[in-house]
């Protein structure tokens, strides 16, 4: 593999108030990840325009237009696991007259558990990546692969190994250098291990913002 890049940090800000995101922004953080379309639509207009938004949650195809139109600085959708959703996002970019290609990561189910979103590793992941990178989706840019890990959002080394192997297969199929494709893996509990195993994109929430906020009981 080529020279190792410094992994980029995506601050996972779901359920966090805009004030906390603004504090992180003021401290220099520019990439934020949201899991819910409604939440990112509410927050994005309240933060500066140079924020790079990552959508990292399950995306329903009927929400693609709202997401692309409502978040002009959407940089990457990390959670695509169907051709249908990729096609909808490609059309949404046209509808919103977006000029920059939208980054897309293929979400891979590396745990083998049926409850998780994500395409199966191997041929299915390669075929979806090939579709996103093809002329069928001119408004999309294949930017890498992502995994959540186990159903409880922890990860094991084999999850990371599986995603790295997937990236190698996709890179070979598309004749691109592996290092051109991101590996989005690792969260608050295991990002050090993920980085050791080659992650280029870690999604960290509670380590930055503290545990999820609940309203104080009266």
mmCIF file with all atom_site columns, C-alpha atoms in Angstrom:
data_model
loop_
_atom_site.group_PDB
_atom_site.id
_atom_site.type_symbol
_atom_site.label_atom_id
_atom_site.label_alt_id
_atom_site.label_comp_id
_atom_site.label_asym_id
_atom_site.label_entity_id
_atom_site.label_seq_id
_atom_site.pdbx_PDB_ins_code
_atom_site.Cartn_x
_atom_site.Cartn_y
_atom_site.Cartn_z
_atom_site.occupancy
_atom_site.B_iso_or_equiv
_atom_site.pdbx_formal_charge
_atom_site.auth_seq_id
_atom_site.auth_comp_id
_atom_site.auth_asym_id
_atom_site.auth_atom_id
_atom_site.pdbx_PDB_model_num
ATOM 1   C CA . UNK A 1 1   ? 0.000   0.000   0.000   1.00 0.00 ? 1   UNK A CA 1
ATOM 2   C CA . UNK A 1 2   ? 1.080   3.562   -0.605  1.00 0.00 ? 2   UNK A CA 1
ATOM 3   C CA . UNK A 1 3   ? 2.091   6.236   1.895   1.00 0.00 ? 3   UNK A CA 1
ATOM 4   C CA . UNK A 1 4   ? -0.275  6.399   4.842   1.00 0.00 ? 4   UNK A CA 1
ATOM 5   C CA . UNK A 1 5   ? -2.449  9.483   5.018   1.00 0.00 ? 5   UNK A CA 1
ATOM 6   C CA . UNK A 1 6   ? -3.419  11.222  8.205   1.00 0.00 ? 6   UNK A CA 1
ATOM 7   C CA . UNK A 1 7   ? -6.966  10.034  8.822   1.00 0.00 ? 7   UNK A CA 1
ATOM 8   C CA . UNK A 1 8   ? -9.619  12.702  8.636   1.00 0.00 ? 8   UNK A CA 1
ATOM 9   C CA . UNK A 1 9   ? -11.852 13.242  11.642  1.00 0.00 ? 9   UNK A CA 1
ATOM 10  C CA . UNK A 1 10  ? -15.602 13.405  11.155  1.00 0.00 ? 10  UNK A CA 1
ATOM 11  C CA . UNK A 1 11  ? -17.288 14.758  14.285  1.00 0.00 ? 11  UNK A CA 1
ATOM 12  C CA . UNK A 1 12  ? -20.515 12.792  14.671  1.00 0.00 ? 12  UNK A CA 1
ATOM 13  C CA . UNK A 1 13  ? -22.971 15.357  15.915  1.00 0.00 ? 13  UNK A CA 1
ATOM 14  C CA . UNK A 1 14  ? -26.338 13.573  15.895  1.00 0.00 ? 14  UNK A CA 1
ATOM 15  C CA . UNK A 1 15  ? -28.619 14.743  18.747  1.00 0.00 ? 15  UNK A CA 1
ATOM 16  C CA . UNK A 1 16  ? -26.158 17.517  19.611  1.00 0.00 ? 16  UNK A CA 1
ATOM 17  C CA . UNK A 1 17  ? -27.401 21.128  19.647  1.00 0.00 ? 17  UNK A CA 1
ATOM 18  C CA . UNK A 1 18  ? -26.046 23.542  17.056  1.00 0.00 ? 18  UNK A CA 1
ATOM 19  C CA . UNK A 1 19  ? -24.243 25.477  19.813  1.00 0.00 ? 19  UNK A CA 1
ATOM 20  C CA . UNK A 1 20  ? -21.999 22.457  20.463  1.00 0.00 ? 20  UNK A CA 1
ATOM 21  C CA . UNK A 1 21  ? -21.219 22.125  16.771  1.00 0.00 ? 21  UNK A CA 1
ATOM 22  C CA . UNK A 1 22  ? -20.372 25.819  16.622  1.00 0.00 ? 22  UNK A CA 1
ATOM 23  C CA . UNK A 1 23  ? -17.961 25.398  19.552  1.00 0.00 ? 23  UNK A CA 1
ATOM 24  C CA . UNK A 1 24  ? -16.226 22.547  17.738  1.00 0.00 ? 24  UNK A CA 1
ATOM 25  C CA . UNK A 1 25  ? -16.146 24.653  14.566  1.00 0.00 ? 25  UNK A CA 1
ATOM 26  C CA . UNK A 1 26  ? -14.595 27.549  16.477  1.00 0.00 ? 26  UNK A CA 1
ATOM 27  C CA . UNK A 1 27  ? -11.933 25.134  17.727  1.00 0.00 ? 27  UNK A CA 1
ATOM 28  C CA . UNK A 1 28  ? -11.078 24.244  14.125  1.00 0.00 ? 28  UNK A CA 1
ATOM 29  C CA . UNK A 1 29  ? -13.299 21.244  13.313  1.00 0.00 ? 29  UNK A CA 1
ATOM 30  C CA . UNK A 1 30  ? -14.753 21.404  9.796   1.00 0.00 ? 30  UNK A CA 1
ATOM 31  C CA . UNK A 1 31  ? -16.211 17.941  9.107   1.00 0.00 ? 31  UNK A CA 1
ATOM 32  C CA . UNK A 1 32  ? -19.439 16.918  10.784  1.00 0.00 ? 32  UNK A CA 1
ATOM 33  C CA . UNK A 1 33  ? -21.419 13.717  10.377  1.00 0.00 ? 33  UNK A CA 1
ATOM 34  C CA . UNK A 1 34  ? -25.168 13.397  10.791  1.00 0.00 ? 34  UNK A CA 1
ATOM 35  C CA . UNK A 1 35  ? -27.373 10.295  10.818  1.00 0.00 ? 35  UNK A CA 1
ATOM 36  C CA . UNK A 1 36  ? -30.820 11.746  10.189  1.00 0.00 ? 36  UNK A CA 1
ATOM 37  C CA . UNK A 1 37  ? -31.960 13.784  7.196   1.00 0.00 ? 37  UNK A CA 1
ATOM 38  C CA . UNK A 1 38  ? -34.296 16.008  9.214   1.00 0.00 ? 38  UNK A CA 1
ATOM 39  C CA . UNK A 1 39  ? -31.524 16.868  11.658  1.00 0.00 ? 39  UNK A CA 1
ATOM 40  C CA . UNK A 1 40  ? -28.918 17.754  9.025   1.00 0.00 ? 40  UNK A CA 1
ATOM 41  C CA . UNK A 1 41  ? -31.516 19.875  7.183   1.00 0.00 ? 41  UNK A CA 1
ATOM 42  C CA . UNK A 1 42  ? -32.113 21.857  10.371  1.00 0.00 ? 42  UNK A CA 1
ATOM 43  C CA . UNK A 1 43  ? -28.456 22.256  11.346  1.00 0.00 ? 43  UNK A CA 1
ATOM 44  C CA . UNK A 1 44  ? -26.669 22.910  8.045   1.00 0.00 ? 44  UNK A CA 1
ATOM 45  C CA . UNK A 1 45  ? -28.164 26.384  7.419   1.00 0.00 ? 45  UNK A CA 1
ATOM 46  C CA . UNK A 1 46  ? -27.178 27.467  10.945  1.00 0.00 ? 46  UNK A CA 1
ATOM 47  C CA . UNK A 1 47  ? -23.474 26.706  10.523  1.00 0.00 ? 47  UNK A CA 1
ATOM 48  C CA . UNK A 1 48  ? -20.860 28.388  8.311   1.00 0.00 ? 48  UNK A CA 1
ATOM 49  C CA . UNK A 1 49  ? -20.812 27.477  4.641   1.00 0.00 ? 49  UNK A CA 1
ATOM 50  C CA . UNK A 1 50  ? -17.354 25.895  4.722   1.00 0.00 ? 50  UNK A CA 1
ATOM 51  C CA . UNK A 1 51  ? -18.480 22.978  6.891   1.00 0.00 ? 51  UNK A CA 1
ATOM 52  C CA . UNK A 1 52  ? -18.050 19.654  5.070   1.00 0.00 ? 52  UNK A CA 1
ATOM 53  C CA . UNK A 1 53  ? -21.118 17.603  5.905   1.00 0.00 ? 53  UNK A CA 1
ATOM 54  C CA . UNK A 1 54  ? -20.989 13.810  5.861   1.00 0.00 ? 54  UNK A CA 1
ATOM 55  C CA . UNK A 1 55  ? -24.264 11.902  5.902   1.00 0.00 ? 55  UNK A CA 1
ATOM 56  C CA . UNK A 1 56  ? -23.563 8.629   7.703   1.00 0.00 ? 56  UNK A CA 1
ATOM 57  C CA . UNK A 1 57  ? -27.000 7.204   8.517   1.00 0.00 ? 57  UNK A CA 1
ATOM 58  C CA . UNK A 1 58  ? -29.368 4.967   6.613   1.00 0.00 ? 58  UNK A CA 1
ATOM 59  C CA . UNK A 1 59  ? -30.727 6.992   3.697   1.00 0.00 ? 59  UNK A CA 1
ATOM 60  C CA . UNK A 1 60  ? -34.180 6.297   2.317   1.00 0.00 ? 60  UNK A CA 1
ATOM 61  C CA . UNK A 1 61  ? -34.358 6.891   -1.418  1.00 0.00 ? 61  UNK A CA 1
ATOM 62  C CA . UNK A 1 62  ? -37.334 9.247   -1.019  1.00 0.00 ? 62  UNK A CA 1
ATOM 63  C CA . UNK A 1 63  ? -35.171 11.597  1.090   1.00 0.00 ? 63  UNK A CA 1
ATOM 64  C CA . UNK A 1 64  ? -32.361 12.015  -1.455  1.00 0.00 ? 64  UNK A CA 1
ATOM 65  C CA . UNK A 1 65  ? -33.733 15.165  -3.100  1.00 0.00 ? 65  UNK A CA 1
ATOM 66  C CA . UNK A 1 66  ? -34.336 16.913  0.225   1.00 0.00 ? 66  UNK A CA 1
ATOM 67  C CA . UNK A 1 67  ? -30.847 16.024  1.455   1.00 0.00 ? 67  UNK A CA 1
ATOM 68  C CA . UNK A 1 68  ? -28.973 17.265  -1.627  1.00 0.00 ? 68  UNK A CA 1
ATOM 69  C CA . UNK A 1 69  ? -31.064 20.391  -2.061  1.00 0.00 ? 69  UNK A CA 1
ATOM 70  C CA . UNK A 1 70  ? -31.082 21.296  1.618   1.00 0.00 ? 70  UNK A CA 1
ATOM 71  C CA . UNK A 1 71  ? -27.353 20.846  2.273   1.00 0.00 ? 71  UNK A CA 1
ATOM 72  C CA . UNK A 1 72  ? -25.332 22.592  -0.452  1.00 0.00 ? 72  UNK A CA 1
ATOM 73  C CA . UNK A 1 73  ? -22.062 21.786  1.345   1.00 0.00 ? 73  UNK A CA 1
ATOM 74  C CA . UNK A 1 74  ? -22.842 18.065  1.595   1.00 0.00 ? 74  UNK A CA 1
ATOM 75  C CA . UNK A 1 75  ? -19.460 16.498  0.828   1.00 0.00 ? 75  UNK A CA 1
ATOM 76  C CA . UNK A 1 76  ? -19.994 12.765  1.225   1.00 0.00 ? 76  UNK A CA 1
ATOM 77  C CA . UNK A 1 77  ? -22.794 10.268  1.726   1.00 0.00 ? 77  UNK A CA 1
ATOM 78  C CA . UNK A 1 78  ? -21.022 7.392   3.478   1.00 0.00 ? 78  UNK A CA 1
ATOM 79  C CA . UNK A 1 79  ? -23.924 4.962   3.714   1.00 0.00 ? 79  UNK A CA 1
ATOM 80  C CA . UNK A 1 80  ? -24.951 3.831   0.223   1.00 0.00 ? 80  UNK A CA 1
ATOM 81  C CA . UNK A 1 81  ? -25.712 0.140   -0.180  1.00 0.00 ? 81  UNK A CA 1
ATOM 82  C CA . UNK A 1 82  ? -28.083 -0.015  -3.169  1.00 0.00 ? 82  UNK A CA 1
ATOM 83  C CA . UNK A 1 83  ? -27.996 0.965   -6.838  1.00 0.00 ? 83  UNK A CA 1
ATOM 84  C CA . UNK A 1 84  ? -31.442 2.529   -6.353  1.00 0.00 ? 84  UNK A CA 1
ATOM 85  C CA . UNK A 1 85  ? -30.155 4.971   -3.745  1.00 0.00 ? 85  UNK A CA 1
ATOM 86  C CA . UNK A 1 86  ? -27.101 5.836   -5.839  1.00 0.00 ? 86  UNK A CA 1
ATOM 87  C CA . UNK A 1 87  ? -29.323 6.577   -8.842  1.00 0.00 ? 87  UNK A CA 1
ATOM 88  C CA . UNK A 1 88  ? -31.646 8.724   -6.718  1.00 0.00 ? 88  UNK A CA 1
ATOM 89  C CA . UNK A 1 89  ? -28.701 10.752  -5.406  1.00 0.00 ? 89  UNK A CA 1
ATOM 90  C CA . UNK A 1 90  ? -27.354 11.184  -8.929  1.00 0.00 ? 90  UNK A CA 1
ATOM 91  C CA . UNK A 1 91  ? -30.747 12.538  -10.049 1.00 0.00 ? 91  UNK A CA 1
ATOM 92  C CA . UNK A 1 92  ? -31.008 14.692  -6.926  1.00 0.00 ? 92  UNK A CA 1
ATOM 93  C CA . UNK A 1 93  ? -27.737 16.408  -7.883  1.00 0.00 ? 93  UNK A CA 1
ATOM 94  C CA . UNK A 1 94  ? -29.259 17.270  -11.260 1.00 0.00 ? 94  UNK A CA 1
ATOM 95  C CA . UNK A 1 95  ? -32.474 18.504  -9.661  1.00 0.00 ? 95  UNK A CA 1
ATOM 96  C CA . UNK A 1 96  ? -30.556 20.727  -7.228  1.00 0.00 ? 96  UNK A CA 1
ATOM 97  C CA . UNK A 1 97  ? -28.250 21.926  -10.045 1.00 0.00 ? 97  UNK A CA 1
ATOM 98  C CA . UNK A 1 98  ? -25.284 20.893  -7.962  1.00 0.00 ? 98  UNK A CA 1
ATOM 99  C CA . UNK A 1 99  ? -22.009 21.559  -9.789  1.00 0.00 ? 99  UNK A CA 1
ATOM 100 C CA . UNK A 1 100 ? -19.543 19.600  -7.620  1.00 0.00 ? 100 UNK A CA 1
ATOM 101 C CA . UNK A 1 101 ? -19.642 15.785  -7.762  1.00 0.00 ? 101 UNK A CA 1
ATOM 102 C CA . UNK A 1 102 ? -21.067 14.290  -4.573  1.00 0.00 ? 102 UNK A CA 1
ATOM 103 C CA . UNK A 1 103 ? -18.727 11.921  -2.747  1.00 0.00 ? 103 UNK A CA 1
ATOM 104 C CA . UNK A 1 104 ? -20.176 8.457   -2.159  1.00 0.00 ? 104 UNK A CA 1
ATOM 105 C CA . UNK A 1 105 ? -18.946 5.612   0.009   1.00 0.00 ? 105 UNK A CA 1
ATOM 106 C CA . UNK A 1 106 ? -20.217 2.075   -0.369  1.00 0.00 ? 106 UNK A CA 1
ATOM 107 C CA . UNK A 1 107 ? -21.376 0.810   3.013   1.00 0.00 ? 107 UNK A CA 1
ATOM 108 C CA . UNK A 1 108 ? -20.220 -2.777  3.502   1.00 0.00 ? 108 UNK A CA 1
ATOM 109 C CA . UNK A 1 109 ? -21.724 -5.197  5.992   1.00 0.00 ? 109 UNK A CA 1
ATOM 110 C CA . UNK A 1 110 ? -18.515 -6.636  7.445   1.00 0.00 ? 110 UNK A CA 1
ATOM 111 C CA . UNK A 1 111 ? -20.154 -8.487  10.358  1.00 0.00 ? 111 UNK A CA 1
ATOM 112 C CA . UNK A 1 112 ? -22.273 -10.974 8.437   1.00 0.00 ? 112 UNK A CA 1
ATOM 113 C CA . UNK A 1 113 ? -25.212 -10.030 10.666  1.00 0.00 ? 113 UNK A CA 1
ATOM 114 C CA . UNK A 1 114 ? -28.487 -9.598  8.804   1.00 0.00 ? 114 UNK A CA 1
ATOM 115 C CA . UNK A 1 115 ? -29.659 -6.667  10.911  1.00 0.00 ? 115 UNK A CA 1
ATOM 116 C CA . UNK A 1 116 ? -27.057 -4.255  9.579   1.00 0.00 ? 116 UNK A CA 1
ATOM 117 C CA . UNK A 1 117 ? -27.345 -2.095  6.518   1.00 0.00 ? 117 UNK A CA 1
ATOM 118 C CA . UNK A 1 118 ? -24.595 -2.559  4.016   1.00 0.00 ? 118 UNK A CA 1
ATOM 119 C CA . UNK A 1 119 ? -23.849 -4.502  0.888   1.00 0.00 ? 119 UNK A CA 1
ATOM 120 C CA . UNK A 1 120 ? -22.210 -7.916  1.140   1.00 0.00 ? 120 UNK A CA 1
ATOM 121 C CA . UNK A 1 121 ? -18.420 -7.904  0.829   1.00 0.00 ? 121 UNK A CA 1
ATOM 122 C CA . UNK A 1 122 ? -17.019 -9.323  -2.378  1.00 0.00 ? 122 UNK A CA 1
ATOM 123 C CA . UNK A 1 123 ? -18.744 -9.181  -5.749  1.00 0.00 ? 123 UNK A CA 1
ATOM 124 C CA . UNK A 1 124 ? -21.783 -7.213  -4.529  1.00 0.00 ? 124 UNK A CA 1
ATOM 125 C CA . UNK A 1 125 ? -19.592 -4.431  -3.121  1.00 0.00 ? 125 UNK A CA 1
ATOM 126 C CA . UNK A 1 126 ? -17.481 -4.350  -6.292  1.00 0.00 ? 126 UNK A CA 1
ATOM 127 C CA . UNK A 1 127 ? -20.557 -4.152  -8.541  1.00 0.00 ? 127 UNK A CA 1
ATOM 128 C CA . UNK A 1 128 ? -22.110 -1.292  -6.562  1.00 0.00 ? 128 UNK A CA 1
ATOM 129 C CA . UNK A 1 129 ? -18.796 0.597   -6.554  1.00 0.00 ? 129 UNK A CA 1
ATOM 130 C CA . UNK A 1 130 ? -18.488 0.014   -10.300 1.00 0.00 ? 130 UNK A CA 1
ATOM 131 C CA . UNK A 1 131 ? -21.988 1.447   -10.861 1.00 0.00 ? 131 UNK A CA 1
ATOM 132 C CA . UNK A 1 132 ? -21.274 4.576   -8.786  1.00 0.00 ? 132 UNK A CA 1
ATOM 133 C CA . UNK A 1 133 ? -18.003 5.171   -10.653 1.00 0.00 ? 133 UNK A CA 1
ATOM 134 C CA . UNK A 1 134 ? -19.584 4.598   -14.064 1.00 0.00 ? 134 UNK A CA 1
ATOM 135 C CA . UNK A 1 135 ? -21.165 6.947   -16.599 1.00 0.00 ? 135 UNK A CA 1
ATOM 136 C CA . UNK A 1 136 ? -24.534 5.952   -15.119 1.00 0.00 ? 136 UNK A CA 1
ATOM 137 C CA . UNK A 1 137 ? -23.804 8.295   -12.184 1.00 0.00 ? 137 UNK A CA 1
ATOM 138 C CA . UNK A 1 138 ? -21.942 11.295  -13.610 1.00 0.00 ? 138 UNK A CA 1
ATOM 139 C CA . UNK A 1 139 ? -22.789 13.477  -10.602 1.00 0.00 ? 139 UNK A CA 1
ATOM 140 C CA . UNK A 1 140 ? -21.317 11.051  -8.099  1.00 0.00 ? 140 UNK A CA 1
ATOM 141 C CA . UNK A 1 141 ? -17.705 10.374  -7.175  1.00 0.00 ? 141 UNK A CA 1
ATOM 142 C CA . UNK A 1 142 ? -16.781 7.060   -5.584  1.00 0.00 ? 142 UNK A CA 1
ATOM 143 C CA . UNK A 1 143 ? -14.759 8.183   -2.594  1.00 0.00 ? 143 UNK A CA 1
ATOM 144 C CA . UNK A 1 144 ? -14.358 4.961   -0.644  1.00 0.00 ? 144 UNK A CA 1
ATOM 145 C CA . UNK A 1 145 ? -15.920 2.286   1.515   1.00 0.00 ? 145 UNK A CA 1
ATOM 146 C CA . UNK A 1 146 ? -17.450 2.427   4.985   1.00 0.00 ? 146 UNK A CA 1
ATOM 147 C CA . UNK A 1 147 ? -18.376 -0.044  7.686   1.00 0.00 ? 147 UNK A CA 1
ATOM 148 C CA . UNK A 1 148 ? -20.201 0.240   10.980  1.00 0.00 ? 148 UNK A CA 1
ATOM 149 C CA . UNK A 1 149 ? -18.755 -3.020  12.300  1.00 0.00 ? 149 UNK A CA 1
ATOM 150 C CA . UNK A 1 150 ? -20.845 -5.176  14.584  1.00 0.00 ? 150 UNK A CA 1
ATOM 151 C CA . UNK A 1 151 ? -24.580 -4.671  15.224  1.00 0.00 ? 151 UNK A CA 1
ATOM 152 C CA . UNK A 1 152 ? -23.814 -2.887  18.517  1.00 0.00 ? 152 UNK A CA 1
ATOM 153 C CA . UNK A 1 153 ? -21.515 -0.486  16.610  1.00 0.00 ? 153 UNK A CA 1
ATOM 154 C CA . UNK A 1 154 ? -18.345 -1.981  18.101  1.00 0.00 ? 154 UNK A CA 1
ATOM 155 C CA . UNK A 1 155 ? -15.776 -3.351  15.701  1.00 0.00 ? 155 UNK A CA 1
ATOM 156 C CA . UNK A 1 156 ? -13.442 -6.297  15.648  1.00 0.00 ? 156 UNK A CA 1
ATOM 157 C CA . UNK A 1 157 ? -10.160 -6.523  13.755  1.00 0.00 ? 157 UNK A CA 1
ATOM 158 C CA . UNK A 1 158 ? -11.820 -8.841  11.225  1.00 0.00 ? 158 UNK A CA 1
ATOM 159 C CA . UNK A 1 159 ? -14.343 -6.090  10.362  1.00 0.00 ? 159 UNK A CA 1
ATOM 160 C CA . UNK A 1 160 ? -11.487 -3.732  9.521   1.00 0.00 ? 160 UNK A CA 1
ATOM 161 C CA . UNK A 1 161 ? -9.615  -6.460  7.616   1.00 0.00 ? 161 UNK A CA 1
ATOM 162 C CA . UNK A 1 162 ? -12.758 -7.239  5.634   1.00 0.00 ? 162 UNK A CA 1
ATOM 163 C CA . UNK A 1 163 ? -13.196 -3.602  4.588   1.00 0.00 ? 163 UNK A CA 1
ATOM 164 C CA . UNK A 1 164 ? -9.544  -3.251  3.611   1.00 0.00 ? 164 UNK A CA 1
ATOM 165 C CA . UNK A 1 165 ? -9.833  -6.426  1.498   1.00 0.00 ? 165 UNK A CA 1
ATOM 166 C CA . UNK A 1 166 ? -12.983 -4.999  -0.111  1.00 0.00 ? 166 UNK A CA 1
ATOM 167 C CA . UNK A 1 167 ? -11.147 -1.812  -0.983  1.00 0.00 ? 167 UNK A CA 1
ATOM 168 C CA . UNK A 1 168 ? -8.367  -3.814  -2.618  1.00 0.00 ? 168 UNK A CA 1
ATOM 169 C CA . UNK A 1 169 ? -10.927 -5.706  -4.722  1.00 0.00 ? 169 UNK A CA 1
ATOM 170 C CA . UNK A 1 170 ? -12.742 -2.509  -5.749  1.00 0.00 ? 170 UNK A CA 1
ATOM 171 C CA . UNK A 1 171 ? -9.486  -0.730  -6.606  1.00 0.00 ? 171 UNK A CA 1
ATOM 172 C CA . UNK A 1 172 ? -8.368  -3.681  -8.744  1.00 0.00 ? 172 UNK A CA 1
ATOM 173 C CA . UNK A 1 173 ? -11.742 -3.886  -10.515 1.00 0.00 ? 173 UNK A CA 1
ATOM 174 C CA . UNK A 1 174 ? -11.735 -0.162  -11.299 1.00 0.00 ? 174 UNK A CA 1
ATOM 175 C CA . UNK A 1 175 ? -7.990  0.084   -11.999 1.00 0.00 ? 175 UNK A CA 1
ATOM 176 C CA . UNK A 1 176 ? -7.445  2.848   -9.458  1.00 0.00 ? 176 UNK A CA 1
ATOM 177 C CA . UNK A 1 177 ? -4.773  3.022   -6.733  1.00 0.00 ? 177 UNK A CA 1
ATOM 178 C CA . UNK A 1 178 ? -6.074  1.739   -3.391  1.00 0.00 ? 178 UNK A CA 1
ATOM 179 C CA . UNK A 1 179 ? -5.002  4.920   -1.640  1.00 0.00 ? 179 UNK A CA 1
ATOM 180 C CA . UNK A 1 180 ? -7.419  6.939   -3.779  1.00 0.00 ? 180 UNK A CA 1
ATOM 181 C CA . UNK A 1 181 ? -10.303 5.234   -1.948  1.00 0.00 ? 181 UNK A CA 1
ATOM 182 C CA . UNK A 1 182 ? -11.072 6.069   1.659   1.00 0.00 ? 182 UNK A CA 1
ATOM 183 C CA . UNK A 1 183 ? -11.554 3.470   4.353   1.00 0.00 ? 183 UNK A CA 1
ATOM 184 C CA . UNK A 1 184 ? -14.180 4.886   6.711   1.00 0.00 ? 184 UNK A CA 1
ATOM 185 C CA . UNK A 1 185 ? -13.978 2.725   9.799   1.00 0.00 ? 185 UNK A CA 1
ATOM 186 C CA . UNK A 1 186 ? -13.558 3.300   13.500  1.00 0.00 ? 186 UNK A CA 1
ATOM 187 C CA . UNK A 1 187 ? -15.704 5.201   15.978  1.00 0.00 ? 187 UNK A CA 1
ATOM 188 C CA . UNK A 1 188 ? -15.222 6.563   19.489  1.00 0.00 ? 188 UNK A CA 1
ATOM 189 C CA . UNK A 1 189 ? -14.533 3.158   21.046  1.00 0.00 ? 189 UNK A CA 1
ATOM 190 C CA . UNK A 1 190 ? -12.112 1.767   18.507  1.00 0.00 ? 190 UNK A CA 1
ATOM 191 C CA . UNK A 1 191 ? -10.731 4.485   16.256  1.00 0.00 ? 191 UNK A CA 1
ATOM 192 C CA . UNK A 1 192 ? -7.121  3.909   17.387  1.00 0.00 ? 192 UNK A CA 1
ATOM 193 C CA . UNK A 1 193 ? -7.320  0.265   16.287  1.00 0.00 ? 193 UNK A CA 1
ATOM 194 C CA . UNK A 1 194 ? -8.997  1.303   13.034  1.00 0.00 ? 194 UNK A CA 1
ATOM 195 C CA . UNK A 1 195 ? -6.258  3.825   12.260  1.00 0.00 ? 195 UNK A CA 1
ATOM 196 C CA . UNK A 1 196 ? -3.621  1.175   12.961  1.00 0.00 ? 196 UNK A CA 1
ATOM 197 C CA . UNK A 1 197 ? -5.358  -0.977  10.343  1.00 0.00 ? 197 UNK A CA 1
ATOM 198 C CA . UNK A 1 198 ? -5.428  1.764   7.733   1.00 0.00 ? 198 UNK A CA 1
ATOM 199 C CA . UNK A 1 199 ? -8.570  3.824   8.352   1.00 0.00 ? 199 UNK A CA 1
ATOM 200 C CA . UNK A 1 200 ? -8.477  7.181   6.554   1.00 0.00 ? 200 UNK A CA 1
ATOM 201 C CA . UNK A 1 201 ? -11.803 8.475   7.926   1.00 0.00 ? 201 UNK A CA 1
ATOM 202 C CA . UNK A 1 202 ? -12.875 8.034   11.554  1.00 0.00 ? 202 UNK A CA 1
ATOM 203 C CA . UNK A 1 203 ? -16.338 8.924   12.840  1.00 0.00 ? 203 UNK A CA 1
ATOM 204 C CA . UNK A 1 204 ? -16.112 10.108  16.418  1.00 0.00 ? 204 UNK A CA 1
ATOM 205 C CA . UNK A 1 205 ? -18.985 11.490  18.476  1.00 0.00 ? 205 UNK A CA 1
ATOM 206 C CA . UNK A 1 206 ? -18.991 10.941  22.224  1.00 0.00 ? 206 UNK A CA 1
ATOM 207 C CA . UNK A 1 207 ? -15.217 11.443  22.526  1.00 0.00 ? 207 UNK A CA 1
ATOM 208 C CA . UNK A 1 208 ? -15.679 14.969  21.157  1.00 0.00 ? 208 UNK A CA 1
ATOM 209 C CA . UNK A 1 209 ? -19.111 15.994  22.376  1.00 0.00 ? 209 UNK A CA 1
ATOM 210 C CA . UNK A 1 210 ? -19.523 13.814  25.480  1.00 0.00 ? 210 UNK A CA 1
ATOM 211 C CA . UNK A 1 211 ? -22.260 11.240  25.884  1.00 0.00 ? 211 UNK A CA 1
ATOM 212 C CA . UNK A 1 212 ? -25.593 11.851  24.243  1.00 0.00 ? 212 UNK A CA 1
ATOM 213 C CA . UNK A 1 213 ? -27.421 14.767  25.801  1.00 0.00 ? 213 UNK A CA 1
ATOM 214 C CA . UNK A 1 214 ? -30.678 14.149  27.597  1.00 0.00 ? 214 UNK A CA 1
ATOM 215 C CA . UNK A 1 215 ? -32.818 16.934  29.019  1.00 0.00 ? 215 UNK A CA 1
ATOM 216 C CA . UNK A 1 216 ? -32.399 17.340  32.773  1.00 0.00 ? 216 UNK A CA 1
ATOM 217 C CA . UNK A 1 217 ? -35.233 15.932  34.820  1.00 0.00 ? 217 UNK A CA 1
ATOM 218 C CA . UNK A 1 218 ? -37.121 18.682  36.663  1.00 0.00 ? 218 UNK A CA 1
#
